[in-house]
MMTF fields as JSON, N, C-alpha, C and O atoms, coordinates in Angstrom:
{
  "mmtfVersion": "1.0.0",
  "mmtfProducer": "UNKNOWN",
  "numBonds": 703,
  "numAtoms": 704,
  "numGroups": 176,
  "numChains": 1,
  "numModels": 1,
  "chainsPerModel": [1],
  "groupsPerChain": [176],
  "chainIdList": ["A"],
  "bondAtomList": [4, 2, 8, 6, 12, 10, 16, 14, 20, 18, 24, 22, 28, 26, 32, 30, 36, 34, 40, 38, 44, 42, 48, 46, 52, 50, 56, 54, 60, 58, 64, 62, 68, 66, 72, 70, 76, 74, 80, 78, 84, 82, 88, 86, 92, 90, 96, 94, 100, 98, 104, 102, 108, 106, 112, 110, 116, 114, 120, 118, 124, 122, 128, 126, 132, 130, 136, 134, 140, 138, 144, 142, 148, 146, 152, 150, 156, 154, 160, 158, 164, 162, 168, 166, 172, 170, 176, 174, 180, 178, 184, 182, 188, 186, 192, 190, 196, 194, 200, 198, 204, 202, 208, 206, 212, 210, 216, 214, 220, 218, 224, 222, 228, 226, 232, 230, 236, 234, 240, 238, 244, 242, 248, 246, 252, 250, 256, 254, 260, 258, 264, 262, 268, 266, 272, 270, 276, 274, 280, 278, 284, 282, 288, 286, 292, 290, 296, 294, 300, 298, 304, 302, 308, 306, 312, 310, 316, 314, 320, 318, 324, 322, 328, 326, 332, 330, 336, 334, 340, 338, 344, 342, 348, 346, 352, 350, 356, 354, 360, 358, 364, 362, 368, 366, 372, 370, 376, 374, 380, 378, 384, 382, 388, 386, 392, 390, 396, 394, 400, 398, 404, 402, 408, 406, 412, 410, 416, 414, 420, 418, 424, 422, 428, 426, 432, 430, 436, 434, 440, 438, 444, 442, 448, 446, 452, 450, 456, 454, 460, 458, 464, 462, 468, 466, 472, 470, 476, 474, 480, 478, 484, 482, 488, 486, 492, 490, 496, 494, 500, 498, 504, 502, 508, 506, 512, 510, 516, 514, 520, 518, 524, 522, 528, 526, 532, 530, 536, 534, 540, 538, 544, 542, 548, 546, 552, 550, 556, 554, 560, 558, 564, 562, 568, 566, 572, 570, 576, 574, 580, 578, 584, 582, 588, 586, 592, 590, 596, 594, 600, 598, 604, 602, 608, 606, 612, 610, 616, 614, 620, 618, 624, 622, 628, 626, 632, 630, 636, 634, 640, 638, 644, 642, 648, 646, 652, 650, 656, 654, 660, 658, 664, 662, 668, 666, 672, 670, 676, 674, 680, 678, 684, 682, 688, 686, 692, 690, 696, 694, 700, 698],
  "bondOrderList": [1, 1, 1, 1, 1, 1, 1, 1, 1, 1, 1, 1, 1, 1, 1, 1, 1, 1, 1, 1, 1, 1, 1, 1, 1, 1, 1, 1, 1, 1, 1, 1, 1, 1, 1, 1, 1, 1, 1, 1, 1, 1, 1, 1, 1, 1, 1, 1, 1, 1, 1, 1, 1, 1, 1, 1, 1, 1, 1, 1, 1, 1, 1, 1, 1, 1, 1, 1, 1, 1, 1, 1, 1, 1, 1, 1, 1, 1, 1, 1, 1, 1, 1, 1, 1, 1, 1, 1, 1, 1, 1, 1, 1, 1, 1, 1, 1, 1, 1, 1, 1, 1, 1, 1, 1, 1, 1, 1, 1, 1, 1, 1, 1, 1, 1, 1, 1, 1, 1, 1, 1, 1, 1, 1, 1, 1, 1, 1, 1, 1, 1, 1, 1, 1, 1, 1, 1, 1, 1, 1, 1, 1, 1, 1, 1, 1, 1, 1, 1, 1, 1, 1, 1, 1, 1, 1, 1, 1, 1, 1, 1, 1, 1, 1, 1, 1, 1, 1, 1, 1, 1, 1, 1, 1, 1],
  "groupList": [{"groupName": "UNK", "atomNameList": ["N", "CA", "C", "O"], "elementList": ["N", "C", "C", "O"], "formalChargeList": [0, 0, 0, 0], "bondAtomList": [1, 0, 2, 1, 3, 2], "bondOrderList": [1, 1, 2], "singleLetterCode": "X", "chemCompType": "L-PEPTIDE LINKING"}],
  "groupTypeList": [0, 0, 0, 0, 0, 0, 0, 0, 0, 0, 0, 0, 0, 0, 0, 0, 0, 0, 0, 0, 0, 0, 0, 0, 0, 0, 0, 0, 0, 0, 0, 0, 0, 0, 0, 0, 0, 0, 0, 0, 0, 0, 0, 0, 0, 0, 0, 0, 0, 0, 0, 0, 0, 0, 0, 0, 0, 0, 0, 0, 0, 0, 0, 0, 0, 0, 0, 0, 0, 0, 0, 0, 0, 0, 0, 0, 0, 0, 0, 0, 0, 0, 0, 0, 0, 0, 0, 0, 0, 0, 0, 0, 0, 0, 0, 0, 0, 0, 0, 0, 0, 0, 0, 0, 0, 0, 0, 0, 0, 0, 0, 0, 0, 0, 0, 0, 0, 0, 0, 0, 0, 0, 0, 0, 0, 0, 0, 0, 0, 0, 0, 0, 0, 0, 0, 0, 0, 0, 0, 0, 0, 0, 0, 0, 0, 0, 0, 0, 0, 0, 0, 0, 0, 0, 0, 0, 0, 0, 0, 0, 0, 0, 0, 0, 0, 0, 0, 0, 0, 0, 0, 0, 0, 0, 0, 0],
  "groupIdList": [1, 2, 3, 4, 5, 6, 7, 8, 9, 10, 11, 12, 13, 14, 15, 16, 17, 18, 19, 20, 21, 22, 23, 24, 25, 26, 27, 28, 29, 30, 31, 32, 33, 34, 35, 36, 37, 38, 39, 40, 41, 42, 43, 44, 45, 46, 47, 48, 49, 50, 51, 52, 53, 54, 55, 56, 57, 58, 59, 60, 61, 62, 63, 64, 65, 66, 67, 68, 69, 70, 71, 72, 73, 74, 75, 76, 77, 78, 79, 80, 81, 82, 83, 84, 85, 86, 87, 88, 89, 90, 91, 92, 93, 94, 95, 96, 97, 98, 99, 100, 101, 102, 103, 104, 105, 106, 107, 108, 109, 110, 111, 112, 113, 114, 115, 116, 117, 118, 119, 120, 121, 122, 123, 124, 125, 126, 127, 128, 129, 130, 131, 132, 133, 134, 135, 136, 137, 138, 139, 140, 141, 142, 143, 144, 145, 146, 147, 148, 149, 150, 151, 152, 153, 154, 155, 156, 157, 158, 159, 160, 161, 162, 163, 164, 165, 166, 167, 168, 169, 170, 171, 172, 173, 174, 175, 176],
  "secStructList": [7, 7, 7, 7, 7, 7, 7, 7, 7, 7, 7, 7, 7, 7, 7, 7, 5, 7, 7, 7, 7, 6, 6, 1, 7, 7, 7, 7, 3, 3, 3, 3, 6, 6, 3, 3, 3, 3, 6, 6, 7, 7, 7, 7, 1, 7, 7, 7, 1, 1, 7, 7, 7, 7, 7, 7, 6, 6, 7, 3, 3, 7, 7, 5, 7, 6, 6, 1, 7, 7, 3, 3, 3, 3, 5, 7, 7, 7, 7, 6, 6, 7, 7, 3, 3, 3, 3, 1, 7, 3, 3, 7, 3, 3, 3, 6, 6, 3, 3, 3, 7, 7, 7, 7, 7, 3, 3, 3, 3, 7, 4, 4, 4, 7, 1, 5, 7, 7, 5, 7, 7, 6, 6, 6, 4, 4, 4, 7, 1, 1, 3, 3, 7, 7, 2, 2, 2, 2, 2, 2, 2, 2, 6, 6, 6, 2, 2, 2, 2, 2, 2, 2, 2, 2, 2, 2, 2, 2, 2, 2, 2, 6, 6, 6, 7, 7, 7, 7, 7, 4, 4, 4, 1, 1, 7, 7],
  "xCoordList": [-108.765, -109.409, -110.102, -109.63, -112.082, -112.517, -112.947, -112.82, -113.454, -113.23, -114.322, -114.976, -114.195, -115.268, -116.42, -116.486, -117.656, -118.729, -118.968, -118.62, -119.559, -119.82, -120.809, -121.667, -121.228, -122.849, -122.933, -122.159, -124.742, -125.371, -126.105, -126.714, -126.011, -127.351, -128.545, -128.354, -129.524, -130.452, -130.334, -129.596, -130.97, -130.695, -130.916, -131.729, -130.573, -131.031, -132.248, -132.608, -132.759, -133.669, -134.43, -133.465, -134.967, -135.008, -135.07, -136.021, -133.622, -133.944, -134.759, -134.449, -135.477, -135.929, -135.569, -134.349, -136.023, -135.634, -136.76, -137.976, -135.709, -136.114, -137.507, -137.947, -138.009, -139.061, -139.435, -139.513, -139.509, -140.291, -142.325, -142.847, -142.895, -143.871, -144.941, -144.382, -146.054, -146.656, -146.848, -147.225, -146.777, -146.689, -145.075, -144.64, -144.249, -142.57, -141.733, -140.531, -142.954, -142.589, -141.781, -142.083, -140.901, -140.052, -140.274, -139.972, -141.142, -141.636, -140.813, -140.643, -140.289, -139.953, -140.969, -142.029, -140.052, -140.871, -139.527, -138.377, -140.523, -139.844, -140.326, -141.396, -139.672, -139.761, -140.019, -139.071, -141.188, -140.955, -142.34, -143.522, -141.372, -142.403, -142.121, -142.335, -141.671, -142.312, -143.258, -143.156, -144.186, -144.595, -144.002, -143.207, -144.004, -143.624, -144.762, -145.752, -144.277, -145.438, -145.001, -143.789, -145.298, -144.794, -145.068, -146.014, -143.379, -142.498, -143.274, -143.35, -143.619, -144.707, -145.807, -145.747, -146.979, -148.231, -148.589, -148.542, -149.2, -149.479, -150.479, -151.621, -150.207, -150.686, -152.049, -152.344, -153.386, -154.2, -154.216, -153.091, -155.218, -154.787, -154.582, -155.163, -153.288, -153.009, -153.459, -154.381, -153.185, -154.211, -153.653, -152.671, -154.999, -154.906, -154.355, -153.94, -154.327, -154.203, -155.533, -155.443, -156.502, -157.818, -158.667, -158.534, -159.967, -160.667, -160.886, -160.426, -161.297, -162.389, -163.912, -164.802, -164.17, -164.995, -166.022, -165.739, -167.535, -168.81, -168.607, -168.694, -168.266, -168.575, -170.463, -171.275, -170.42, -171.735, -171.987, -171.157, -173.274, -173.396, -173.268, -173.112, -173.353, -173.432, -171.517, -171.072, -170.994, -169.661, -168.715, -167.631, -169.343, -167.533, -166.143, -165.787, -165.795, -163.795, -162.948, -163.198, -161.73, -160.749, -159.328, -158.548, -159.299, -157.497, -156.934, -157.472, -155.499, -154.428, -153.296, -153.02, -152.719, -151.938, -150.476, -150.28, -149.418, -148.689, -147.709, -146.856, -148.161, -147.898, -148.621, -148.546, -149.247, -149.743, -151.146, -151.571, -151.971, -153.165, -153.937, -153.485, -155.246, -156.566, -157.758, -158.518, -158.166, -159.277, -160.125, -159.81, -161.578, -162.402, -164.133, -164.882, -164.253, -165.463, -166.047, -166.054, -166.522, -167.716, -167.361, -167.896, -166.439, -165.34, -165.963, -166.162, -166.371, -166.902, -165.935, -166.308, -164.938, -164.037, -162.568, -161.712, -162.33, -160.895, -159.782, -160.081, -159.28, -158.501, -157.328, -156.678, -157.299, -155.984, -154.303, -153.482, -154.323, -153.113, -153.575, -152.921, -154.969, -154.94, -155.596, -155.722, -156.059, -156.12, -157.57, -158.422, -157.605, -159.439, -159.723, -158.981, -160.829, -161.638, -162.966, -163.916, -162.407, -163.664, -164.657, -164.293, -165.962, -166.893, -167.632, -168.259, -167.515, -167.88, -166.791, -167.106, -165.991, -164.454, -163.964, -163.76, -163.789, -163.47, -161.825, -161.317, -161.234, -160.02, -159.718, -159.715, -159.597, -159.505, -157.953, -157.237, -157.77, -157.198, -157.181, -158.101, -156.023, -156.359, -155.027, -153.83, -155.61, -154.352, -155.154, -156.319, -153.54, -154.244, -155.24, -155.187, -156.371, -157.949, -158.712, -159.709, -158.272, -159.373, -159.147, -158.159, -160.316, -159.798, -160.972, -161.571, -160.878, -161.393, -161.388, -160.427, -162.88, -162.761, -162.673, -162.997, -162.261, -161.879, -162.318, -161.571, -163.811, -164.934, -163.044, -161.828, -164.094, -162.437, -163.616, -163.158, -164.954, -165.543, -165.344, -165.522, -164.856, -164.1, -163.231, -162.633, -162.411, -160.784, -160.485, -160.915, -159.718, -158.882, -157.238, -156.405, -157.198, -156.465, -154.987, -154.976, -154.194, -153.148, -152.425, -152.01, -152.58, -152.706, -151.397, -151.447, -149.774, -148.678, -148.648, -147.712, -149.882, -149.641, -150.99, -151.694, -151.174, -152.361, -151.871, -151.393, -151.869, -150.314, -151.793, -151.837, -152.713, -153.893, -155.696, -155.771, -156.719, -157.513, -158.678, -158.419, -159.626, -160.333, -161.459, -161.731, -162.75, -164.003, -164.635, -164.078, -165.665, -165.621, -166.977, -167.935, -167.077, -168.381, -169.515, -169.308, -169.964, -171.314, -171.341, -171.053, -172.022, -172.803, -171.522, -171.625, -170.51, -169.286, -168.622, -167.796, -168.73, -168.083, -168.339, -167.621, -170.06, -169.997, -169.357, -169.377, -168.759, -168.604, -166.85, -166.127, -166.477, -164.947, -165.192, -166.263, -163.414, -163.544, -162.981, -162.514, -162.972, -162.104, -163.722, -164.918, -163.017, -163.837, -163.509, -162.595, -164.64, -164.839, -164.924, -165.714, -163.579, -164.195, -163.38, -162.648, -164.249, -164.263, -162.921, -161.866, -163.054, -161.515, -160.707, -159.504, -161.103, -160.392, -159.234, -158.16, -159.966, -159.324, -158.29, -157.135, -158.694, -158.458, -156.685, -155.735, -156.729, -155.385, -154.884, -154.008, -155.287, -154.391, -153.442, -152.235, -154.237, -154.065, -152.688, -151.59, -152.711, -152.129, -150.806, -149.753, -150.643, -149.928, -148.895, -147.871, -149.607, -149.075, -148.589, -148.335, -148.204, -148.215, -146.701, -145.708, -146.804, -145.677, -145.023, -143.884, -144.975, -144.346, -143.131, -141.982, -143.725, -143.42, -142.31, -141.08, -143.022, -142.124, -140.523, -139.537, -141.115, -139.256, -138.399, -137.263, -138.896, -138.655, -137.229, -136.099, -138.268, -137.793, -136.636, -136.139, -136.412, -136.019, -134.675, -133.619, -134.76, -133.73, -132.583, -131.479, -133.581, -132.688, -132.091, -131.123, -132.484, -131.977, -130.588, -129.58, -130.397, -129.399, -128.733, -127.877, -128.754, -128.033, -127.057, -125.851, -127.572, -127.796, -126.563, -125.576, -126.744, -125.525, -123.994, -122.884, -125.021, -123.93, -122.216, -121.007, -123.262, -121.976, -121.431, -120.608, -121.953, -121.221, -120.246, -119.507, -120.505, -119.202, -120.079, -119.372, -121.224, -122.178, -122.774, -122.68, -123.421, -124.283, -125.352, -125.073, -126.061, -126.911, -127.465, -127.773, -127.641, -127.88, -129.478, -130.209, -130.024, -131.17, -132.046, -131.513, -133.218, -134.15, -134.386, -134.92, -133.952, -134.414, -133.335, -133.343, -132.247, -130.947, -130.74, -129.526, -131.393, -131.425, -132.046, -131.602, -132.656, -133.79, -132.602, -133.115, -131.301, -130.342, -129.638, -129.334, -129.695, -129.349, -127.578, -126.709],
  "yCoordList": [156.09, 156.213, 155.115, 154.063, 155.859, 155.038, 154.931, 155.944, 154.023, 154.028, 155.259, 156.001, 155.11, 156.088, 155.781, 154.972, 156.096, 155.329, 155.273, 156.176, 154.122, 153.684, 154.041, 153.971, 154.272, 154.982, 153.179, 152.254, 153.475, 152.674, 153.05, 154.098, 151.999, 152.657, 151.748, 150.548, 152.015, 150.705, 149.975, 150.356, 149.004, 147.508, 148.385, 149.274, 148.434, 148.194, 147.698, 146.529, 148.431, 148.37, 146.964, 146.227, 146.506, 144.523, 144.986, 145.518, 144.554, 145.302, 144.316, 143.17, 144.827, 144.548, 142.915, 142.881, 142.081, 140.807, 140.538, 140.688, 140.109, 139.648, 138.434, 139.224, 137.857, 136.763, 136.743, 137.547, 135.766, 135.189, 134.986, 133.974, 135.848, 135.542, 134.787, 133.944, 134.834, 134.327, 134.376, 135.514, 133.438, 134.185, 134.002, 134.345, 133.731, 133.882, 135.084, 135.352, 135.755, 137.692, 137.69, 136.816, 138.333, 138.686, 140.081, 140.979, 140.201, 141.259, 141.499, 140.567, 142.867, 142.78, 143.091, 143.679, 142.386, 142.566, 142.397, 141.972, 142.994, 143.549, 142.641, 142.235, 141.839, 140.832, 142.16, 142.922, 142.348, 143.278, 142.545, 142.329, 142.288, 141.713, 140.1, 139.289, 139.768, 138.009, 137.659, 136.847, 138.953, 139.296, 139.237, 140.176, 138.821, 139.336, 140.117, 139.766, 141.229, 142.043, 142.717, 142.895, 142.856, 143.565, 145.03, 145.683, 145.249, 146.698, 147.722, 148.95, 147.116, 147.729, 146.999, 146.551, 147.338, 146.656, 147.249, 148.411, 145.698, 146.196, 146.897, 146.508, 148.29, 149.168, 148.786, 147.724, 149.871, 149.503, 149.91, 150.365, 150.107, 149.761, 151.323, 152.362, 150.959, 151.863, 153.408, 153.38, 154.625, 155.837, 155.576, 154.954, 156.533, 156.433, 157.759, 158.446, 158.176, 158.918, 160.275, 161.502, 159.503, 159.266, 158.737, 157.63, 158.83, 157.799, 157.134, 157.721, 156.385, 155.773, 156.004, 156.133, 156.046, 157.095, 155.715, 154.599, 156.48, 155.388, 155.204, 156.182, 153.616, 154.48, 154.084, 153.479, 154.712, 155.425, 154.749, 154.458, 154.339, 153.422, 155.077, 156.194, 154.898, 156.289, 156.804, 157.857, 156.291, 157.292, 157.34, 156.763, 158.158, 157.259, 158.312, 159.395, 157.056, 157.657, 157.114, 156.259, 158.157, 157.689, 157.862, 158.756, 156.309, 155.865, 156.069, 155.882, 156.581, 157.152, 156.439, 156.567, 155.494, 154.183, 154.436, 155.015, 153.947, 154.197, 154.192, 154.966, 153.073, 152.792, 153.98, 153.821, 155.051, 155.904, 156.085, 156.992, 154.489, 154.256, 154.905, 155.083, 155.216, 155.587, 155.527, 156.351, 154.809, 154.082, 155.114, 156.043, 154.671, 155.292, 154.437, 154.117, 154.271, 153.013, 153.536, 154.62, 152.265, 152.651, 152.28, 151.189, 152.655, 152.108, 151.639, 152.346, 150.036, 148.833, 148.741, 148.876, 148.554, 148.31, 148.478, 147.844, 149.189, 149.794, 149.108, 149.09, 148.928, 148.766, 149.607, 150.541, 149.065, 149.801, 150.061, 150.977, 149.412, 148.932, 149.623, 149.492, 150.526, 150.902, 150.389, 150.858, 148.811, 147.822, 148.038, 147.847, 148.536, 148.575, 147.794, 146.962, 147.879, 146.992, 148.133, 148.662, 148.099, 148.975, 147.95, 147.143, 148.495, 148.315, 148.944, 149.987, 148.027, 148.863, 149.659, 150.849, 149.519, 150.219, 150.331, 149.309, 151.675, 151.863, 152.222, 152.426, 152.219, 152.682, 154.003, 153.657, 154.731, 156.095, 156.759, 157.363, 156.731, 157.314, 158.667, 159.363, 159.103, 160.525, 160.753, 160.522, 161.205, 162.258, 163.25, 163.534, 163.923, 165.823, 165.97, 165.533, 166.514, 167.187, 165.859, 165.991, 164.738, 163.462, 162.043, 161.943, 161.227, 161.111, 159.074, 159.022, 158.115, 156.798, 156.013, 155.802, 155.429, 154.444, 153.615, 153.487, 152.328, 151.094, 150.042, 149.849, 149.235, 148.503, 148.071, 148.085, 147.759, 146.511, 146.103, 145.866, 146.004, 145.291, 145.628, 146.764, 144.53, 144.553, 144.471, 143.704, 145.518, 145.916, 145.793, 146.584, 144.818, 145.162, 145.442, 145.102, 146.43, 147.255, 147.308, 148.143, 146.487, 146.269, 148.206, 149.123, 148.08, 149.686, 150.265, 151.494, 149.614, 149.732, 150.592, 151.358, 150.374, 150.849, 151.85, 151.687, 152.577, 153.892, 155.121, 155.228, 156.26, 157.552, 158.118, 158.598, 158.104, 159.443, 158.48, 157.391, 158.858, 158.292, 159.79, 160.537, 159.832, 160.751, 160.5, 159.475, 161.415, 160.829, 161.879, 162.956, 161.549, 162.025, 162.903, 162.395, 164.523, 165.364, 164.38, 164.511, 164.006, 163.558, 164.368, 164.235, 165.702, 166.979, 167.777, 168.652, 167.317, 168.571, 167.527, 168.128, 166.47, 165.094, 165.229, 164.918, 165.993, 166.528, 167.591, 167.67, 168.408, 169.46, 169.297, 170.273, 168.393, 168.279, 168.807, 168.71, 169.782, 170.573, 169.218, 169.207, 167.971, 167.075, 166.207, 166.071, 165.859, 165.421, 163.336, 162.626, 163.124, 161.273, 160.863, 161.19, 159.862, 158.946, 157.359, 156.934, 156.865, 155.404, 154.733, 155.353, 153.859, 153.149, 152.648, 152.695, 152.041, 152.169, 153.042, 152.776, 154.217, 155.782, 156.142, 156.567, 155.987, 156.646, 155.753, 156.335, 154.086, 153.473, 154.041, 154.891, 153.727, 154.355, 155.47, 155.264, 157.004, 158.016, 157.6, 158.002, 156.867, 156.482, 155.524, 155.915, 155.06, 154.798, 154.929, 154.427, 156.537, 157.467, 158.264, 159.129, 158.822, 159.465, 159.037, 159.69, 157.713, 157.118, 156.849, 156.894, 156.43, 156.612, 157.63, 157.409, 158.706, 160.071, 160.183, 160.239, 160.185, 160.153, 159.594, 160.101, 158.179, 157.29, 157.684, 157.224, 158.384, 159.093, 160.247, 160.225, 161.619, 161.758, 161.892, 162.971, 160.932, 160.227, 159.493, 159.379, 159.11, 159.07, 159.779, 159.469, 161.027, 162.136, 162.33, 161.61, 163.08, 163.464, 162.593, 163.295, 161.113, 160.48, 160.627, 160.762, 160.709, 160.674, 162.078, 161.922, 163.478, 164.355, 164.504, 165.068, 163.746, 163.373, 163.245, 163.769, 161.746, 160.139, 161.509, 161.318, 162.813, 163.234, 164.533, 165.29, 164.762, 165.576, 164.973, 165.523, 163.296, 162.844, 162.599, 162.746, 162.302, 162.882, 161.347, 160.677, 160.799, 159.614, 159.546, 160.503, 159.115, 158.891, 157.589, 157.21, 156.775, 155.378, 154.994, 155.398, 154.165, 153.493, 153.488, 152.94, 153.945, 153.942, 152.229, 151.894, 151.594, 150.156, 149.146, 147.924, 150.257, 149.528, 150.322, 150.465, 151.003, 151.868, 150.518, 149.646, 150.76, 149.272, 147.672, 146.666, 147.483, 146.417, 146.882, 147.841, 145.282, 145.285, 145.588, 145.707],
  "zCoordList": [215.686, 214.496, 213.773, 213.341, 213.702, 212.942, 211.835, 211.147, 211.341, 209.59, 209.238, 209.97, 207.517, 206.954, 206.767, 205.842, 207.31, 207.432, 205.517, 204.756, 205.156, 203.784, 203.003, 203.883, 202.344, 201.525, 201.194, 200.952, 201.412, 200.616, 199.85, 199.633, 199.379, 198.265, 197.694, 197.888, 197.147, 197.353, 196.174, 195.265, 196.115, 195.65, 194.197, 194.444, 193.08, 191.512, 191.188, 191.328, 190.835, 189.623, 189.241, 189.444, 189.03, 188.506, 186.747, 186.174, 186.103, 184.462, 183.36, 183.032, 183.066, 182.219, 181.16, 180.998, 180.693, 180.834, 179.031, 178.914, 177.891, 176.847, 176.528, 175.692, 176.5, 177.009, 174.891, 173.962, 175.055, 173.973, 174.089, 174.558, 173.7, 173.853, 172.95, 172.249, 172.799, 171.75, 170.647, 170.367, 169.382, 168.274, 168.451, 167.352, 169.063, 168.819, 168.758, 168.773, 168.677, 169.048, 170.128, 170.94, 170.408, 172.021, 172.179, 171.393, 173.886, 174.341, 175.722, 176.509, 175.979, 177.279, 178.558, 178.772, 179.209, 180.366, 181.92, 182.027, 182.82, 184.242, 184.83, 184.378, 186.254, 187.197, 188.464, 188.649, 189.204, 190.349, 191.326, 191.058, 192.71, 193.413, 193.193, 194.094, 192.031, 192.312, 190.513, 189.594, 190.891, 189.565, 187.864, 187.841, 186.947, 185.537, 184.833, 184.191, 185.173, 183.693, 182.163, 182.044, 181.748, 179.902, 180.39, 180.83, 179.997, 180.624, 178.895, 178.929, 177.933, 177.789, 176.435, 175.29, 177.789, 176.749, 175.771, 175.367, 175.206, 174.127, 173.702, 173.947, 172.845, 171.926, 171.95, 172.497, 171.166, 170.433, 169.338, 169.132, 167.923, 166.829, 166.394, 166.71, 165.364, 165.375, 165.117, 164.301, 165.469, 164.719, 163.303, 162.898, 162.473, 160.799, 160.55, 161.484, 159.275, 159.25, 158.888, 158.906, 158.633, 158.019, 158.239, 157.717, 158.947, 159.044, 157.767, 156.788, 157.633, 156.793, 156.005, 156.846, 155.272, 154.913, 154.476, 154.04, 154.875, 154.092, 152.537, 151.796, 151.924, 150.248, 150.27, 150.97, 149.283, 148.639, 147.719, 146.857, 147.724, 145.973, 144.764, 145.257, 143.565, 142.418, 142.956, 142.499, 143.51, 143.954, 142.521, 142.439, 141.377, 140.589, 141.18, 141.646, 140.741, 141.096, 139.679, 138.829, 139.917, 139.251, 139.433, 139.76, 138.992, 139.872, 139.111, 138.02, 139.102, 138.178, 139.21, 140.402, 137.926, 138.123, 137.586, 136.518, 138.428, 138.452, 137.266, 136.832, 136.955, 135.142, 134.107, 132.889, 134.629, 133.702, 133.042, 132.327, 133.685, 132.924, 134.188, 135.319, 133.68, 133.877, 134.24, 133.731, 134.963, 135.488, 136.089, 136.833, 135.49, 136.01, 136.002, 135.08, 137.927, 137.686, 139.101, 139.684, 139.361, 140.841, 141.782, 141.975, 142.919, 144.085, 145.277, 146.265, 145.134, 145.981, 147.176, 148.341, 146.883, 148.238, 148.546, 147.928, 149.344, 149.77, 151.439, 152.633, 151.146, 152.61, 153.185, 152.718, 154.146, 155.119, 153.883, 153.943, 153.354, 151.887, 150.571, 149.536, 150.647, 149.034, 147.634, 146.503, 148.505, 147.297, 147.329, 148.197, 146.016, 145.422, 144.811, 144.289, 144.738, 143.598, 143.253, 143.831, 142.113, 141.105, 139.755, 138.9, 140.14, 139.041, 138.288, 138.474, 137.077, 135.761, 135.359, 135.365, 135.12, 135.187, 133.608, 132.953, 133.044, 132.073, 132.434, 133.537, 131.156, 131.355, 130.16, 128.979, 130.321, 129.7, 128.925, 129.725, 128.415, 126.994, 126.959, 126.529, 127.46, 126.774, 125.531, 125.706, 124.443, 123.214, 123.435, 123.716, 123.08, 122.83, 123.425, 124.574, 123.063, 123.088, 122.535, 121.824, 122.841, 122.316, 123.82, 124.548, 123.852, 124.877, 124.088, 123.014, 124.915, 124.623, 125.718, 126.457, 125.84, 126.806, 126.592, 125.411, 127.203, 126.909, 128.068, 129.027, 127.909, 128.932, 129.834, 129.642, 130.796, 131.728, 132.87, 133.988, 132.729, 134.288, 135.274, 135.712, 135.927, 137.415, 137.437, 136.682, 138.682, 138.516, 139.699, 140.538, 139.995, 141.099, 140.921, 140.081, 142.441, 142.023, 143.459, 144.363, 143.32, 144.326, 144.848, 144.14, 146.261, 146.59, 146.324, 146.374, 145.951, 145.946, 144.473, 144.243, 143.387, 142.366, 142.091, 141.095, 142.788, 143.109, 143.427, 144.556, 142.58, 142.769, 143.242, 144.375, 142.65, 142.7, 142.969, 142.4, 143.632, 143.481, 144.086, 145.029, 143.406, 143.165, 143.086, 142.462, 143.75, 143.322, 142.26, 142.045, 141.701, 140.44, 140.597, 141.18, 139.958, 139.959, 139.105, 137.898, 139.216, 137.952, 136.764, 135.574, 137.911, 137.459, 136.701, 135.842, 137.171, 136.091, 134.967, 134.28, 134.692, 134.458, 131.942, 130.992, 132.134, 131.279, 130.268, 129.04, 131.311, 130.777, 130.656, 130.858, 130.42, 129.595, 128.302, 127.702, 127.593, 126.16, 125.662, 124.523, 126.452, 125.795, 124.349, 124.608, 123.077, 122.42, 122.375, 121.956, 122.958, 123.028, 121.448, 120.563, 121.469, 119.558, 120.161, 121.055, 118.752, 119.166, 119.87, 120.006, 120.142, 120.878, 119.85, 120.11, 118.426, 117.864, 117.174, 116.636, 117.446, 117.091, 118.26, 118.3, 118.645, 120.07, 120.522, 121.046, 120.061, 120.095, 119.147, 119.31, 118.089, 116.38, 117.064, 117.192, 117.617, 117.612, 118.763, 118.377, 120.057, 120.992, 119.984, 120.488, 119.469, 118.459, 118.498, 118.962, 117.329, 116.4, 117.555, 116.717, 118.715, 119.968, 120.027, 119.706, 120.545, 121.032, 120.229, 120.694, 118.726, 117.348, 117.61, 117.991, 117.303, 117.212, 119.086, 119.114, 120.08, 121.286, 120.418, 119.882, 120.741, 120.57, 118.877, 118.759, 117.845, 117.209, 117.341, 116.852, 118.646, 118.957, 120.301, 120.622, 120.808, 121.526, 120.713, 121.333, 119.593, 119.261, 118.287, 117.839, 118.218, 117.294, 118.912, 119.154, 119.866, 120.954, 121.309, 121.393, 121.534, 121.143, 121.135, 122.009, 119.682, 118.347, 118.51, 118.319, 118.867, 119.144, 119.725, 119.254, 121.192, 122.173, 121.865, 121.96, 121.251, 120.947, 119.807, 119.676, 119.256, 118.113, 118.97, 118.455, 120.366, 120.682, 121.675, 122.492, 121.295, 122.744, 123.67, 124.667, 124.1, 125.433, 125.418, 124.389, 126.66, 126.051, 127.208, 127.93, 127.555, 128.722, 128.544, 127.414, 129.678, 129.508, 129.46, 130.364, 128.331, 128.076, 129.302, 130.267, 129.498, 130.484, 131.1, 132.157, 130.325, 130.622, 130.998, 131.146, 131.114, 132.046, 132.931, 133.072, 133.705, 135.164, 136.229, 136.976, 135.988, 137.045, 136.885, 137.375, 136.322, 136.585, 138.321, 139.03, 138.265, 140.262, 139.772, 140.636]
}
């Protein structure tokens, strides 16, 4: 009896290897026929969700920041991280139906603090139902409003405490 025929398989494909490339980055390579080629060639720039627009002079923008402040100014520069440079900037404070503008000049905003960025229609800007007041008056109204909120919060905490409940203070929630 003859020996059973051995099935021959093709040689295994070359396995990719990790090698240190330029600037210490690891890259995957495979060697075929003595040549080393990148297994995944370097891609071009990543596509963005929206193409950047040309900034035109005279475009006023409103920026809402993470801490609740509102800035209004002329957008001079923006980058891929949403870092902004605003020119002739004012900080607008709203209290009820009144508002006041505090001049701030040139303002640089780090992108992680931007919540909203929008262009202001200059024709509709003057059609606001809000009344503009002086800086001193709006700051006083803001102080009174904040004091009222603080007193209401203290009453709420006291009412919960009387019922045997407690909520952690907001300033202790961020501790690690």
